[in-house]
Structures are given as structure tokens and as C-alpha cells.
Short mmCIF file of C-alpha atoms in Angstrom, two decimals:
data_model
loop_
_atom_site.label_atom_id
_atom_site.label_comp_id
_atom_site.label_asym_id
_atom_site.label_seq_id
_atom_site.Cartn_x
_atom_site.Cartn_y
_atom_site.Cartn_z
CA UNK U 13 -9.95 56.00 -4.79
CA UNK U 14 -12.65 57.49 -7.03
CA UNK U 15 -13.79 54.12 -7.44
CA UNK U 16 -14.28 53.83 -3.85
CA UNK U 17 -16.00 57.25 -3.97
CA UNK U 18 -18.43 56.09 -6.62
CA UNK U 19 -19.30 52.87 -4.75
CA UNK U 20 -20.43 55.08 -1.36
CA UNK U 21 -17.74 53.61 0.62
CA UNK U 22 -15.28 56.32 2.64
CA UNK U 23 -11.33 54.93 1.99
CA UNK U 24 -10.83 53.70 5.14
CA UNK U 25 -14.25 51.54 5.75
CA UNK U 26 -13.64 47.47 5.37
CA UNK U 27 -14.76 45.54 3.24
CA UNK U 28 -18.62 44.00 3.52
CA UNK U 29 -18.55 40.59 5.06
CA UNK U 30 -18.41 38.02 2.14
CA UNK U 31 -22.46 36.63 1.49
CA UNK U 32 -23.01 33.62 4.11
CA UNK U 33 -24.22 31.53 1.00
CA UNK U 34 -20.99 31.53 -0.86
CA UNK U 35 -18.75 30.98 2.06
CA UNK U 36 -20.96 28.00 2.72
CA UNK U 37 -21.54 26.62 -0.39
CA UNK U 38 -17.09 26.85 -0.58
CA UNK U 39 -16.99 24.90 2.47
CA UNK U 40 -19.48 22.48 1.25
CA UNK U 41 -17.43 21.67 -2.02
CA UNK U 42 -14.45 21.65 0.66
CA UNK U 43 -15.46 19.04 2.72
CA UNK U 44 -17.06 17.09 -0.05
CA UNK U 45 -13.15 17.32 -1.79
CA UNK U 46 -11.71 16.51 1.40
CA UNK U 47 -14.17 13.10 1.97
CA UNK U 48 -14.70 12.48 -1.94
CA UNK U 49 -11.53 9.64 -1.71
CA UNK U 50 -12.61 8.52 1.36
CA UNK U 51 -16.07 7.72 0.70
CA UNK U 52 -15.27 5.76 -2.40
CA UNK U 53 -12.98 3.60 -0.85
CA UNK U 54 -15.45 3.36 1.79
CA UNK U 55 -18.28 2.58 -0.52
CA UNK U 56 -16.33 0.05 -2.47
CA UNK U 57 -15.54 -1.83 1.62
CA UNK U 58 -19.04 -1.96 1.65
CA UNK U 59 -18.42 0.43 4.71
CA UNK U 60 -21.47 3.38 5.68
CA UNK U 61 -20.61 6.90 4.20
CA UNK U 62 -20.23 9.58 6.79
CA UNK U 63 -23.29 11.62 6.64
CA UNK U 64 -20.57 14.81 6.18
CA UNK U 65 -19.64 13.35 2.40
CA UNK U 66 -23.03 12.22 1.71
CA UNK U 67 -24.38 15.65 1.96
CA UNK U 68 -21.61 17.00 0.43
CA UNK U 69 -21.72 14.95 -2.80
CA UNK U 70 -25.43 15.49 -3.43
CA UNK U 71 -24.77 19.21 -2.84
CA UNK U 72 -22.20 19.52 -5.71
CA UNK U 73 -24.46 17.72 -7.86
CA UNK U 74 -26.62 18.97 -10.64
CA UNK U 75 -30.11 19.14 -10.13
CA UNK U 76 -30.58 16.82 -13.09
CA UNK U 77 -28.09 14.38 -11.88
CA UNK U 78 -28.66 14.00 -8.75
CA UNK U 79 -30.83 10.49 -9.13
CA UNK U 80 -27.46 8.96 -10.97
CA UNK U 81 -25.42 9.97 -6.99
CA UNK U 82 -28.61 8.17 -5.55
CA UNK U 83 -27.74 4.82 -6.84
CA UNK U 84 -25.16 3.21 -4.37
CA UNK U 85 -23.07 1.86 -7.66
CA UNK U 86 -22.77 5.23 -9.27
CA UNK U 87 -20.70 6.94 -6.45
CA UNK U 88 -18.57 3.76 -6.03
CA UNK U 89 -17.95 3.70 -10.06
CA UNK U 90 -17.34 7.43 -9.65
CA UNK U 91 -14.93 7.74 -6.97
CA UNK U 92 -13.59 4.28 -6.96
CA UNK U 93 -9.22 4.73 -7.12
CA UNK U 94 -8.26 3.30 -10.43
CA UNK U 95 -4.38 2.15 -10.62
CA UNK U 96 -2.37 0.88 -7.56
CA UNK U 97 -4.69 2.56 -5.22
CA UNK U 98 -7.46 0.34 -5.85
CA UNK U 99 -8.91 -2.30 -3.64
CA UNK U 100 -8.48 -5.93 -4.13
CA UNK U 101 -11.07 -7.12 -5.74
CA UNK U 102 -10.65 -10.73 -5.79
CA UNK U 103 -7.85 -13.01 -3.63
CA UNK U 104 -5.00 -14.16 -5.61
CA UNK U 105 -4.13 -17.00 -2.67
CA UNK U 106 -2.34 -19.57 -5.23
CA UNK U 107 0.65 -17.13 -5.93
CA UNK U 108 1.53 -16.53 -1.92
CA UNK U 109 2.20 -20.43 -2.36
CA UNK U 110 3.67 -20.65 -5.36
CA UNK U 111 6.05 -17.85 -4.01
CA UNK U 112 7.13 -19.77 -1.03
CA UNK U 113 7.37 -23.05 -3.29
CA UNK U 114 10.04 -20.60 -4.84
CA UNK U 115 11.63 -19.80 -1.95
CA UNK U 116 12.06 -23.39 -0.37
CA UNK U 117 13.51 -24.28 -3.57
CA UNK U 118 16.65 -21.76 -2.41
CA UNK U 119 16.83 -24.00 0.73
CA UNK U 120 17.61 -27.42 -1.34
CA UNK U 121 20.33 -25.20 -2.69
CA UNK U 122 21.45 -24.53 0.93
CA UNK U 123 21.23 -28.20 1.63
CA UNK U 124 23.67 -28.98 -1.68
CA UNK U 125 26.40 -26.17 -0.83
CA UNK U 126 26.24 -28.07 3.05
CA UNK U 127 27.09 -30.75 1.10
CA UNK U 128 29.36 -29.66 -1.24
CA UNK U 129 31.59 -28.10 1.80
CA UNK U 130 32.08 -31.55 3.62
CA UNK U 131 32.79 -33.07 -0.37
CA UNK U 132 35.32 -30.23 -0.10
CA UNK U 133 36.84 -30.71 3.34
CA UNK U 134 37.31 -34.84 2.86
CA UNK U 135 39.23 -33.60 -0.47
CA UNK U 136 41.54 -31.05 1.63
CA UNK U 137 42.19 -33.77 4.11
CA UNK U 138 42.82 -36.24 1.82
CA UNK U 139 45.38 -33.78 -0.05
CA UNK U 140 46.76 -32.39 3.08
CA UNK U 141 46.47 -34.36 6.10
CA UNK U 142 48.29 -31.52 8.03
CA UNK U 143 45.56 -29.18 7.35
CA UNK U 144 43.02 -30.72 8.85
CA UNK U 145 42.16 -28.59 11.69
CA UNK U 146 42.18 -25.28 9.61
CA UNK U 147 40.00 -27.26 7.19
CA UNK U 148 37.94 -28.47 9.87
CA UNK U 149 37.69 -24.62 11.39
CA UNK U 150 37.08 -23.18 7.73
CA UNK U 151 34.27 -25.69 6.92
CA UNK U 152 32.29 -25.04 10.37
CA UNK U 153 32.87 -21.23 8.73
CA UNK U 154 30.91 -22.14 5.80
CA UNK U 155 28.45 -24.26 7.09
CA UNK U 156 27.49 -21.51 9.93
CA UNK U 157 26.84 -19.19 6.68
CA UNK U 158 24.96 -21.63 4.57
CA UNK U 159 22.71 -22.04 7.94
CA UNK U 160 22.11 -18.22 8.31
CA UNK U 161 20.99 -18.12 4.88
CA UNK U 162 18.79 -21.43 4.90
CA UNK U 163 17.10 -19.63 8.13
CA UNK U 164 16.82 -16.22 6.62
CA UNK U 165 15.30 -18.46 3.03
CA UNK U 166 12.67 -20.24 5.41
CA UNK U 167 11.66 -16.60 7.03
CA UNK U 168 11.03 -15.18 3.94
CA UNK U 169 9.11 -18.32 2.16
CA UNK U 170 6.85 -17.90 5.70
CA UNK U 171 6.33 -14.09 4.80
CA UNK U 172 5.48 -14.60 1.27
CA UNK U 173 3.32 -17.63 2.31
CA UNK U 174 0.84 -16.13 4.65
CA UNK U 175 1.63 -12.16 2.73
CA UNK U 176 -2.16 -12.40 1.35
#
């Protein structure tokens, strides 16, 4: 209170209004937070800055720096994403096919358990000619399995084909 007093203010008066300057200049450096990702992923696309970031970014900068934030490769060495956030750089197109290479391989293995199960049902029969229509039954089973997953193979050697 005798602080208040001293200062010429009366205890129940507000506040002064905070200086226009500073509450620009903090929204400045907010927006220029807010686009600062944006613009360098933007930048690195090759894509126009919005003119919100641009004016933003030079108004953060020092006066002495501000002809390094004029240079177009600056800003996109500066707020480039390093890690798993940044953008391709160059296409890696031989390992989508190399991938699905892998992946047909799986469907040859189909192909030999198809034929393993008919090996396996001429066996049963010839063992126990009783069986045969439970054999019969059970290796229409299997082969309706071995399908499925020859299918569900072939999808995914098409998603990791055309993935990139």
C-alpha cells in the first residue's frame, strides 16, 4: 500500500495499459514461433513463405544479422527439421522393389505348403482309404488358408511396391 502511495496511484485505480510496443513486439515473436516450423518445411518444398513468418523472422533478428535471414539457404539451414521430421531428400525407389521381391518370395512358400497338403492327403488315402472324405474336407481346409495368406502376401508386396 505505501508503495502504491509513493507511485501516485490511489489503491483501487487499475493498472496502466501495458506499452503498445511490447505487446506487439510479444505477438510478433508469437507468430514468428508459431510459423518458424512451418516456413522451414515450406522453404525446404521450395514452397513461398507466408508474408506473416517472413516478417516475423526478420523482426526477431539482430540488426547485424539480418543479411544472413536474407539469403533463401540460411532460413532453410536454420529451420530445416533434423531427425525423422525431415523431408526426403532424395528417392530411395530400388528398396520399394526389393521389398516386394521379399514379399513374393512368401508366396512361393504358399505355393510349396499347397503342395505339400495334396503330398499329404495322397499319403492319408493311401494309409487309410476310409478316410478319404475327411481327408479330402481337411485338405480343402488348408488349402482355403494357404490361399488367404498367398492373397493377403500379394496385397502387401503391392503396398510396399508402389509405398514410395
Amino acid at each position: 500500500a505505501q508503495a502504491v502511495a509513493r507511485a501516485g496511484l490511489h489503491p483501487t485505480t487499475p493498472p496502466p495499459p501495458p506499452q503498445p510496443r511490447k505487446a506487439m513486439s510479444l505477438l510478433r515473436a508469437a507468430c514468428a514461433a508459431r510459423w518458424a516450423p512451418q516456413a522451414g518445411l515450406r522453404a525446404a518444398v521450395g514452397l513461398p513463405l507466408p508474408a506473416a513468418s517472413s516478417r516475423g523472422l526478420t523482426a526477431l533478428a539482430a540488426p547485424g544479422r539480418r543479411s544472413d535471414l536474407d539469403k533463401p539457404q540460411a532460413v532453410v539451414r536454420q529451420l530445416t527439421p533434423l531427425g525423422l521430421g525431415e523431408p526426403l531428400g532424395k528417392r530411395n525407389a530400388g528398396v520399394s522393389v526389393l521389398g516386394c521381391a521379399i514379399a513374393m518370395v512368401a508366396v512361393g512358400g504358399c505355393a510349396q505348403g499347397i503342395g505339400q497338403l495334396f503330398a499329404a492327403l495322397v499319403v492319408g488315402m493311401a494309409r487309410n482309404p476310409s478316410m478319404k472324405e475327411d481327408l479330402f474336407t481337411y485338405t480343402l481346409i488348408g488349402m482355403g488358408f494357404l490361399e488367404f495368406l498367398a492373397i493377403v502376401v500379394i496385397l502387401i508386396a503391392g503396398l510396399l511396391l508402389y509405398s514410395e
